[in-house]
Amino acid sequence: MTPTSMSAPVRLTTAQALIRFLSRQFTERDGERQRLIGATWGIFGHGNVAGIGQALLEYGDDMPYHQGRNEQAMVHAAVGYARQSGRLSTHAVTTSIGPGATNLVTGAALATVNRLPVLLLPGDTFATRPADPVLQQLEVPYAGDVSVNDCLRPVSRYFDRVTRPEALIPAALAAMRVLTDPAETGAVTLALPQDVQAEAYDWPEEFFAERVWGVRRQAPDPRELAAAVRAVREARRPLIIAGGGVHHSAADGALRDLVDATGIPVASTQAGKGSLRFDHPADVGGIGHTGTATADELARTADLVIGVGTRYSDFTTASGTLFAEPGVRFLNLNITAFDGHKMAGTTLIADARAGLAALTGALAGWRVPSAYAAEYAEDKVRWEQRVDAAYAAEEPDVRPTQTQVLGLLDQLVTDADVIINAAGSLPGDLHKLWRARSPLQYHVEYGYSCMGYEIPASIGVAMAAPDRPVWALVGDGTYLMMPTEIVTAVQENIPIKVVILQNHGYASIGGLSESVGGERFGTAYRFRASDGTYTGAPLPVDLAANAASLGMRVIRAKTVADLRDALAEARAADGPTCVYVETETADTVSPPPPAQAWWDVPVAETADRPSAIKARKEYDRHVSARRRHL
């Protein structure tokens, strides 16, 4: 069974061939070349230990290996690495069959939702079926070719099951194509039956040649560019929404050039925050439900919204209620037509950097009205004063609030620091309040808002940027979801800084529950009494002790003064360090600004409890303001 080739074949197992192939794949953009698959994460079981495991041992000099503790967490670490690397490099993740494979699903969904590349290599049941079922096999009565890996199909941008060694060649090439395509990237899954992994085959030498995948910068179509320029020139109150695509295409400088030339203000999504420095005159902060008053007021009166690399999530559009100007129109610069056509927008399908540069050149001499620039400049000053008030921590001997924790961190960090968060009430506070100093500082995963993301993602970021201080900000709820990768950080001596904010429950969802008539049901960590009620005493859970038991150095901070010192000590540490602080509610000090725009969470249409009845009336009022932009 020898393939046609001009050179002598190389006899390897399928797993050995795959690892050797992956070690020789590169990306190139703007003349910069780097390795596509920087390393492989793995947890071994019977479905991959003798295949991929042996191959990683065989080719250890060519393919670095990282040991994880949870399969989902390994994907998060790979995603953090990919995001910090500008999507030009990522990691692979290998698992056994059964629960190892299904544990990948959440991580895969997060990667695909956020358009971030990661290669998944789950083991699969025997292709030849010598024993049926094997350990951990899901038997499906209506289909013999289905395994649990099929759960990964809807959350993958590309999926293939390699049931013969020779089938790896087209499958591996297709996988690389999708991983490096800026319009198509996300999770890519190659399911590998365990017998096929260990099967030998005569591979063509050409399969292992170094291959460079060019990451294209698609230029705008001249007709679309002309229409975009007309739309901008006709606008009196334009507003740019910077999405994650600005960062992914390294378009931050091009965006700054455009706004310096035109004066168009820039609001940002969670994924796009930091596209401009917080102190740039045109930066008006986050937009949408967790946005600033400055950005949201500009959005309500904008006559042209210019979306750059955004997919217009419901948080960005305030569930269709934010853009209120009757004649508002949308201009969407996006690498994907799928996102470009949203909001019935005029499309400019192009790489963000190429498109922004083209717009800047074509708009030479045009600027927004001076009165408009003065208006948003004044509003920006007022908002910064509200941030100062929320951050203020003038009493050193009291327990800090959550926003005061952010304020103390704000005083400490430089352009080099990276702040990572994903779920709870922190994303809202960060989006409204955080003063992003550089394009890669603000790393809030809010496309999937996955609890447990922060710690493993911080490991991936630190691997991609070893000279940057990397902070994982976690609430007690998200910490309890996935603290296990602390062991990985300790084992590899990766100097992440984990800040645990203890508020004894799911504070964010508790507040939402209260606002929709749910009365915070099921959101606090409290003792349950014999009558079924919950007492006011918090559970005696010590998360600091837990982190210490996993090998991490822990600094406990009880007061504002303690916390200031603890954060500075953690930042200077050369090993993984945790700062633990129990936070106070903001009732007695200046609270964080409330939501500046609505978010649609349906409320019970019929109910007996007064809280739900009241919440439904408020819901109906907001729904009446929703509009479809057609």
XYZ file of C-alpha atoms in Angstrom:
630
model
C 0.000 0.000 0.000
C 2.428 2.643 -1.220
C 1.153 6.035 -2.483
C 2.396 7.387 -5.779
C 5.355 9.657 -5.064
C 8.616 10.729 -6.668
C 10.491 10.255 -3.384
C 10.914 7.280 -1.094
C 7.984 6.818 1.300
C 8.345 7.255 5.056
C 6.834 4.493 7.174
C 5.190 5.891 10.290
C 2.052 5.348 12.292
C -0.833 7.703 11.588
C -0.266 9.482 14.901
C 3.465 9.857 14.249
C 2.737 11.234 10.777
C 0.257 13.754 12.174
C 2.625 15.077 14.849
C 5.486 15.300 12.370
C 3.206 17.108 9.899
C 1.959 19.582 12.519
C 5.499 20.458 13.592
C 6.234 21.722 10.070
C 3.251 24.036 9.510
C 3.768 27.815 9.605
C 1.756 30.992 9.110
C 2.906 34.192 7.486
C 1.332 37.630 7.510
C 2.977 40.932 6.633
C 6.299 39.119 6.222
C 6.193 37.661 9.732
C 6.440 33.880 9.898
C 5.679 31.779 12.937
C 4.813 28.224 13.814
C 1.114 27.400 13.456
C 0.882 24.672 16.136
C 3.172 25.814 18.910
C 2.564 22.868 21.249
C 0.142 20.063 22.084
C -1.830 19.739 25.304
C -2.867 16.277 26.386
C -4.529 14.074 28.951
C -4.010 10.421 28.101
C -6.350 7.464 28.277
C -6.735 4.230 26.377
C -7.953 6.128 23.313
C -4.768 8.134 22.702
C -1.953 6.923 24.956
C -0.525 4.373 22.486
C -1.166 6.563 19.444
C -0.790 10.323 19.872
C 0.920 9.811 23.251
C 3.612 7.616 21.752
C 4.010 10.000 18.808
C 4.531 12.979 21.109
C 7.185 10.970 22.930
C 8.759 10.008 19.616
C 8.861 13.598 18.334
C 9.386 15.437 21.615
C 12.132 17.579 20.097
C 9.778 18.806 17.366
C 6.479 19.155 19.249
C 6.398 20.546 22.822
C 3.913 18.826 25.121
C 1.924 20.358 27.996
C 0.095 18.298 30.605
C -3.394 19.473 31.544
C -5.818 18.522 34.305
C -9.139 19.067 32.561
C -9.875 18.720 28.847
C -12.055 21.827 28.670
C -9.352 23.814 30.437
C -6.740 22.660 27.936
C -8.841 24.146 25.131
C -9.162 27.409 27.073
C -5.380 27.544 27.463
C -4.954 26.981 23.716
C -7.514 29.698 22.967
C -5.745 32.152 25.282
C -2.496 31.404 23.482
C -4.133 31.866 20.073
C -5.741 35.173 20.978
C -2.513 36.575 22.416
C -0.733 35.381 19.246
C -3.088 37.291 16.980
C -4.587 34.031 15.657
C -1.332 33.310 13.834
C -0.339 30.492 16.184
C -2.315 28.098 18.343
C -2.073 24.799 20.217
C -3.461 21.318 19.623
C -5.363 19.377 22.286
C -5.484 15.579 22.459
C -7.854 13.486 24.583
C -8.989 9.934 24.960
C -12.446 8.753 23.906
C -15.515 9.059 26.115
C -15.584 11.818 28.751
C -12.214 13.144 27.637
C -13.684 13.868 24.221
C -17.022 15.270 25.398
C -15.213 17.557 27.842
C -13.889 19.369 24.761
C -17.311 20.580 23.639
C -17.568 23.698 25.804
C -14.054 24.807 24.927
C -14.699 24.173 21.228
C -17.877 26.254 21.334
C -16.003 29.102 23.004
C -13.274 29.011 20.350
C -15.724 28.974 17.464
C -17.998 31.671 18.885
C -14.971 33.932 19.328
C -13.458 32.998 15.921
C -10.237 31.752 17.526
C -8.291 28.782 16.115
C -7.646 25.616 18.093
C -6.959 22.070 16.864
C -8.764 19.254 18.691
C -7.500 15.668 18.408
C -9.906 13.442 20.366
C -9.445 9.704 20.297
C -12.305 7.697 18.835
C -13.621 4.142 18.940
C -12.020 1.437 16.772
C -12.533 1.956 13.039
C -12.151 -1.791 12.444
C -14.500 -2.677 15.332
C -12.668 -5.750 16.644
C -14.441 -5.224 19.958
C -17.794 -3.526 19.919
C -18.480 -1.781 22.217
C -15.127 -0.809 23.660
C -14.671 0.880 27.008
C -16.451 4.285 27.096
C -18.140 3.748 23.710
C -21.587 5.262 23.241
C -23.764 2.719 21.452
C -26.268 4.315 19.085
C -28.914 1.792 17.952
C -29.751 3.610 14.723
C -26.175 4.334 13.501
C -23.012 2.309 13.812
C -20.704 5.131 12.747
C -21.697 7.638 15.445
C -19.510 8.281 18.483
C -19.509 10.931 21.196
C -17.135 12.936 19.007
C -20.086 13.780 16.800
C -21.074 16.193 19.587
C -18.167 18.305 18.325
C -19.608 18.732 14.817
C -21.893 21.721 15.516
C -19.202 23.565 17.511
C -16.390 22.991 15.009
C -15.587 24.989 11.894
C -14.215 21.794 10.367
C -14.728 18.186 11.438
C -13.360 14.940 10.035
C -13.018 11.390 11.294
C -9.828 9.785 10.002
C -10.889 6.160 9.500
C -7.924 5.185 7.293
C -4.280 6.300 7.517
C -4.252 7.710 3.992
C -7.329 9.798 4.769
C -5.163 11.866 7.126
C -3.506 13.669 4.207
C -6.578 15.553 2.898
C -8.013 15.886 6.412
C -4.841 17.462 7.848
C -4.506 19.883 4.928
C -8.155 20.922 5.224
C -7.690 21.452 8.956
C -4.732 23.778 8.398
C -6.653 25.712 5.742
C -9.519 26.442 8.143
C -7.277 27.249 11.112
C -5.442 29.896 9.065
C -8.439 31.392 7.248
C -9.324 34.690 9.002
C -12.921 34.419 7.818
C -13.476 30.761 8.705
C -11.313 29.990 11.715
C -12.473 28.451 14.977
C -12.296 25.005 16.514
C -11.113 22.290 14.117
C -11.648 18.648 15.058
C -9.875 15.582 13.694
C -11.380 12.535 15.404
C -8.795 9.747 15.504
C -9.901 6.122 15.970
C -7.469 4.529 18.363
C -6.566 1.632 16.085
C -5.911 3.967 13.126
C -3.614 6.105 15.294
C -1.297 3.135 15.798
C -1.507 1.768 12.231
C 1.600 2.147 10.066
C 1.536 3.498 6.516
C 4.013 4.510 3.819
C 3.700 8.306 3.694
C 4.938 10.501 0.836
C 7.905 12.569 1.958
C 6.238 15.657 0.512
C 3.576 15.465 3.227
C 6.227 16.441 5.773
C 7.754 19.340 3.870
C 7.595 22.722 5.593
C 4.412 24.442 4.520
C 3.661 28.146 4.969
C 0.014 29.209 5.117
C -0.370 32.822 4.096
C -2.921 34.736 6.186
C -4.520 37.014 3.650
C -5.312 40.691 3.997
C -8.298 40.986 1.711
C -8.514 44.437 0.116
C -11.907 46.135 -0.202
C -13.842 45.996 -3.438
C -13.614 49.437 -5.162
C -17.385 49.639 -5.577
C -18.023 48.834 -1.916
C -15.318 51.281 -0.850
C -16.904 54.080 -2.886
C -20.289 53.389 -1.270
C -18.696 53.361 2.179
C -16.991 56.703 1.567
C -20.288 58.245 0.422
C -22.008 56.988 3.566
C -19.358 58.528 5.826
C -19.246 61.847 3.993
C -23.034 62.197 4.263
C -23.042 61.490 8.012
C -23.179 64.202 10.664
C -22.997 61.954 13.744
C -21.017 58.817 12.798
C -19.888 56.342 15.440
C -17.383 53.513 15.039
C -17.912 50.245 16.910
C -14.584 48.451 17.246
C -15.008 44.685 17.557
C -12.622 41.803 18.013
C -11.732 41.882 14.330
C -9.683 45.025 14.936
C -7.371 43.112 17.262
C -7.355 39.938 15.165
C -6.084 41.803 12.100
C -3.674 44.011 14.089
C -5.627 47.007 12.840
C -5.272 49.140 15.966
C -2.833 51.532 14.319
C -4.991 51.823 11.201
C -8.023 52.614 13.354
C -6.082 55.308 15.195
C -4.989 56.825 11.876
C -8.601 56.992 10.693
C -9.974 58.643 13.825
C -7.050 61.060 14.053
C -7.833 62.160 10.513
C -11.632 62.296 10.814
C -12.518 62.764 14.494
C -15.053 59.903 14.414
C -15.541 58.618 17.981
C -14.873 54.952 18.746
C -16.917 52.753 21.057
C -15.823 49.165 21.638
C -17.322 45.768 22.242
C -15.892 43.470 24.886
C -13.706 41.821 22.238
C -12.644 45.157 20.742
C -11.869 47.122 23.894
C -8.339 48.509 23.814
C -8.428 49.172 20.076
C -7.716 52.740 21.148
C -6.001 53.691 24.402
C -8.482 54.830 27.017
C -7.002 58.341 26.974
C -7.249 58.822 23.222
C -9.600 61.780 22.593
C -11.849 59.657 20.333
C -12.174 56.660 22.658
C -15.618 56.768 24.300
C -15.447 53.351 25.987
C -17.554 50.234 25.899
C -20.877 50.097 24.098
C -24.187 48.398 24.791
C -25.668 46.924 27.938
C -22.334 47.077 29.764
C -21.153 50.199 27.986
C -20.459 53.744 29.093
C -23.024 56.526 29.173
C -20.903 58.425 26.648
C -20.858 55.631 24.071
C -24.486 54.651 24.538
C -25.788 58.195 24.190
C -23.771 58.622 21.009
C -25.217 55.333 19.743
C -28.792 56.504 20.389
C -28.277 59.611 18.264
C -25.887 58.271 15.622
C -26.953 58.605 12.006
C -24.230 56.195 10.813
C -22.834 53.267 12.792
C -19.570 51.914 11.397
C -19.037 48.387 12.668
C -15.442 47.209 12.319
C -14.912 43.502 12.988
C -18.017 43.134 15.144
C -20.773 40.542 14.984
C -23.357 42.777 16.716
C -24.216 40.595 19.696
C -27.271 41.413 21.790
C -25.096 43.053 24.460
C -23.710 45.399 21.799
C -27.096 46.355 20.350
C -28.891 46.369 23.729
C -31.111 43.652 22.267
C -32.107 45.866 19.348
C -32.999 48.949 21.417
C -29.810 51.029 21.335
C -29.652 52.612 17.867
C -32.708 54.832 18.136
C -32.212 57.521 15.472
C -35.026 56.990 12.924
C -32.737 57.304 9.909
C -29.730 55.463 11.312
C -27.768 53.386 8.822
C -24.956 50.874 9.229
C -21.644 50.438 7.442
C -19.974 47.131 8.234
C -16.281 46.513 7.615
C -15.767 42.805 8.190
C -13.700 39.949 6.799
C -16.841 37.777 6.642
C -19.891 38.553 4.524
C -21.971 36.743 7.150
C -21.276 39.499 9.681
C -21.001 42.270 7.104
C -24.653 41.950 6.108
C -26.009 42.247 9.653
C -28.195 45.217 10.593
C -28.960 45.562 6.855
C -25.650 47.355 6.592
C -23.698 48.660 3.644
C -20.933 46.090 3.331
C -17.200 46.587 3.084
C -15.920 43.017 3.033
C -12.221 43.248 3.731
C -9.478 42.744 6.255
C -9.958 45.345 8.986
C -6.538 46.912 8.596
C -6.724 47.029 4.808
C -10.256 48.420 4.910
C -9.484 51.094 7.492
C -6.401 52.222 5.581
C -8.439 52.471 2.390
C -11.130 54.516 4.153
C -8.550 56.873 5.630
C -7.055 57.557 2.229
C -10.411 58.029 0.514
C -11.748 60.363 3.236
C -8.783 62.756 3.069
C -9.829 66.202 4.246
C -13.167 65.161 5.765
C -13.863 65.553 9.501
C -16.873 65.348 11.768
C -18.486 68.700 12.728
C -16.523 70.445 15.459
C -19.615 70.708 17.674
C -19.992 66.924 17.593
C -16.347 66.417 18.588
C -16.724 68.907 21.439
C -19.880 67.145 22.629
C -18.346 63.718 22.993
C -15.157 65.178 24.484
C -17.177 66.810 27.281
C -19.190 63.628 27.868
C -15.955 61.613 28.034
C -14.628 63.883 30.815
C -17.832 63.440 32.807
C -17.677 59.667 32.467
C -14.058 59.554 33.639
C -15.150 61.415 36.742
C -17.692 58.654 37.414
C -14.939 56.072 36.982
C -12.765 57.951 39.461
C -15.611 57.934 41.969
C -16.200 54.188 41.567
C -12.481 53.438 41.899
C -11.907 55.714 44.897
C -10.538 53.826 47.906
C -9.640 56.505 50.424
C -10.251 54.485 53.606
C -7.313 52.047 53.925
C -8.667 49.929 56.765
C -11.988 48.816 55.265
C -12.899 45.857 53.096
C -12.724 46.861 49.394
C -15.602 46.717 46.948
C -15.205 44.946 43.633
C -14.776 48.194 41.739
C -12.183 49.360 44.265
C -10.235 46.171 43.528
C -10.220 47.224 39.882
C -9.199 50.743 40.871
C -6.210 49.519 42.861
C -5.165 47.294 39.981
C -5.609 50.234 37.604
C -3.081 52.207 39.661
C -0.548 49.386 39.458
C -0.510 48.094 35.890
C 1.411 49.385 32.879
C 0.915 48.902 29.154
C 2.521 45.451 29.478
C -0.067 43.865 31.799
C -2.849 41.594 30.503
C -6.189 41.426 32.336
C -8.261 38.253 31.790
C -11.893 37.698 32.727
C -14.942 35.958 31.308
C -18.010 35.691 33.521
C -19.956 37.065 36.446
C -20.363 40.739 37.311
C -16.718 41.546 36.548
C -17.123 41.740 32.733
C -19.715 44.493 33.117
C -17.574 46.498 35.514
C -14.480 46.012 33.369
C -16.233 46.990 30.141
C -17.563 50.199 31.710
C -14.609 51.131 33.881
C -11.316 49.565 32.816
C -8.787 51.945 31.292
C -7.138 49.836 28.595
C -3.601 50.993 27.928
C -2.589 48.785 25.010
C -4.277 46.625 22.348
C -3.506 43.312 24.057
C -4.151 44.347 27.655
C -7.901 43.750 27.825
C -8.772 40.071 27.442
C -12.402 39.522 28.409
C -14.012 36.483 26.796
C -17.651 37.482 26.454
C -18.727 35.777 23.264
C -19.426 32.598 25.231
C -19.014 34.086 28.736
C -17.636 30.813 30.028
C -17.144 30.433 33.754
C -13.820 28.752 34.469
C -12.058 30.269 31.444
C -9.842 32.726 33.255
C -7.171 30.581 34.943
C -6.398 28.218 32.035
C -6.576 31.084 29.522
C -4.078 33.046 31.594
C -1.669 30.129 31.286
C -2.017 30.197 27.501
C -1.527 33.955 27.386
C 1.556 33.730 29.597
C 2.992 31.070 27.298
C 2.465 33.331 24.293
C 3.768 36.441 26.075
C 6.192 35.300 28.789
C 7.444 38.837 29.475
C 3.996 40.254 30.313
C 2.381 40.201 33.774
C -0.843 38.209 33.285
C -3.789 38.625 35.676
C -6.726 36.223 35.949
C -9.602 37.975 37.723
C -12.076 35.409 39.066
C -15.118 35.503 41.288
C -15.814 32.694 43.718
C -18.400 31.170 41.379
C -16.124 30.948 38.362
C -13.187 29.805 40.526
C -15.169 26.799 41.720
C -15.891 25.828 38.120
C -12.281 25.153 37.131
C -9.408 25.788 39.549
C -7.493 22.651 38.578
C -5.124 24.286 36.082
C -3.463 26.006 39.039
C -1.573 22.720 39.296
C -0.396 23.155 35.699
C 0.821 26.686 36.420
C 2.683 25.413 39.477
C 4.171 22.446 37.616
C 5.413 24.622 34.744
C 6.239 27.617 37.013
C 4.114 29.938 34.892
C 3.924 33.219 36.843
C 0.237 33.997 36.417
C -1.403 36.258 38.984
C -4.830 35.001 40.090
C -7.080 37.443 41.952
C -9.986 35.684 43.695
C -12.868 37.986 44.639
C -15.048 36.268 47.226
C -18.636 37.538 47.426
C -20.287 34.284 48.511
C -22.443 33.469 45.534
C -23.372 34.118 41.946
C -23.570 37.896 42.358
C -24.092 38.755 38.714
C -26.881 36.314 38.036
C -28.305 37.121 41.465
C -28.689 40.753 40.463
C -30.247 39.723 37.163
C -32.594 37.361 38.976
C -33.754 40.203 41.200
C -34.330 42.508 38.225
C -36.543 39.958 36.420
C -38.612 38.977 39.434
C -36.622 35.882 40.393
C -35.794 37.251 43.860
C -32.190 35.927 43.686
C -33.465 32.355 43.926
C -30.653 29.779 43.843
C -27.827 32.291 43.489
C -26.340 32.632 46.992
C -24.023 30.222 48.813
C -25.892 29.703 52.070
C -26.776 26.890 54.503
C -30.067 25.162 53.869
C -32.245 24.763 56.980
C -34.519 21.805 57.686
C -37.553 23.825 56.567
C -36.000 24.346 53.124
C -35.042 27.991 53.649
C -31.508 29.321 53.442
C -29.880 31.086 56.377
C -27.944 34.310 56.050
C -24.630 32.784 57.128
C -22.139 32.174 54.299
C -20.674 28.742 53.784
C -17.332 28.162 55.557
C -15.553 27.671 52.235
C -11.933 28.807 52.139
C -10.919 29.309 48.518
C -7.548 30.697 49.532
C -6.751 27.456 51.321
C -7.941 25.551 48.286
C -5.607 27.457 45.972
C -2.744 26.923 48.417
C -3.502 23.198 48.562
C -3.004 23.071 44.782
C 0.495 24.472 45.225
C -0.052 28.169 44.585
C 1.407 30.864 46.769
C -1.519 32.784 48.287
C -1.605 36.279 49.753
C -4.708 37.112 51.797
C -5.896 40.726 51.789
C -8.538 41.911 54.218
C -8.444 45.674 53.717
C -7.802 48.227 50.992
C -4.285 48.751 52.342
C -3.635 44.996 52.435
C -4.876 44.628 48.886
C -2.709 47.438 47.549
C 0.381 45.735 48.965
C -0.737 42.248 47.915
C -1.284 43.236 44.282
C 2.129 44.859 44.084
C 3.736 41.775 45.634
C 1.948 39.472 43.206
C 2.957 41.546 40.210
C 6.614 41.330 41.206
C 6.476 37.572 41.849
C 8.358 35.233 39.526
C 6.052 32.276 40.181
C 2.291 31.659 40.169
C 0.715 33.781 42.872
C -2.838 34.240 44.140
C -4.335 37.289 45.841
C -7.481 36.443 47.806
C -9.862 39.184 48.928
C -13.360 39.148 50.343
C -15.247 42.053 48.776
C -17.810 44.381 50.271
C -21.041 45.462 48.616
C -21.069 48.982 47.230
C -24.060 50.148 49.269
C -22.049 52.407 51.580
C -19.647 53.855 49.008
C -19.927 55.197 45.491
C -21.290 52.214 43.512
C -20.336 51.347 39.935
C -22.514 53.071 37.348
C -25.598 51.001 36.536
C -26.315 49.527 33.109
C -26.638 52.277 30.539
C -28.754 50.215 28.145
C -31.212 47.338 28.266
C -30.684 43.600 27.768
C -33.497 41.226 26.833
C -34.054 38.485 29.406
C -37.713 37.393 29.077
C -39.822 37.741 32.217
C -42.707 35.436 33.154
C -45.821 36.651 31.329
C -48.078 35.370 34.100
C -47.150 35.193 37.801
C -48.596 35.629 41.288
C -45.540 37.044 43.022
C -45.459 40.884 43.029
C -41.775 40.981 42.042
C -42.423 39.106 38.792
C -45.532 41.143 37.979
C -43.594 44.385 38.403
C -40.656 43.070 36.381
C -42.971 42.066 33.509
C -44.367 45.584 33.251
C -40.834 46.947 32.997
C -39.978 44.288 30.423
C -42.939 45.201 28.221
C -41.868 48.853 28.343
C -38.406 48.042 27.038
C -39.618 45.587 24.403
C -41.766 48.291 22.873
C -38.596 50.190 21.970
C -37.034 47.309 20.043
C -36.631 47.742 16.311
C -35.372 45.686 13.423
C -32.951 47.499 11.192
C -33.976 46.675 7.652
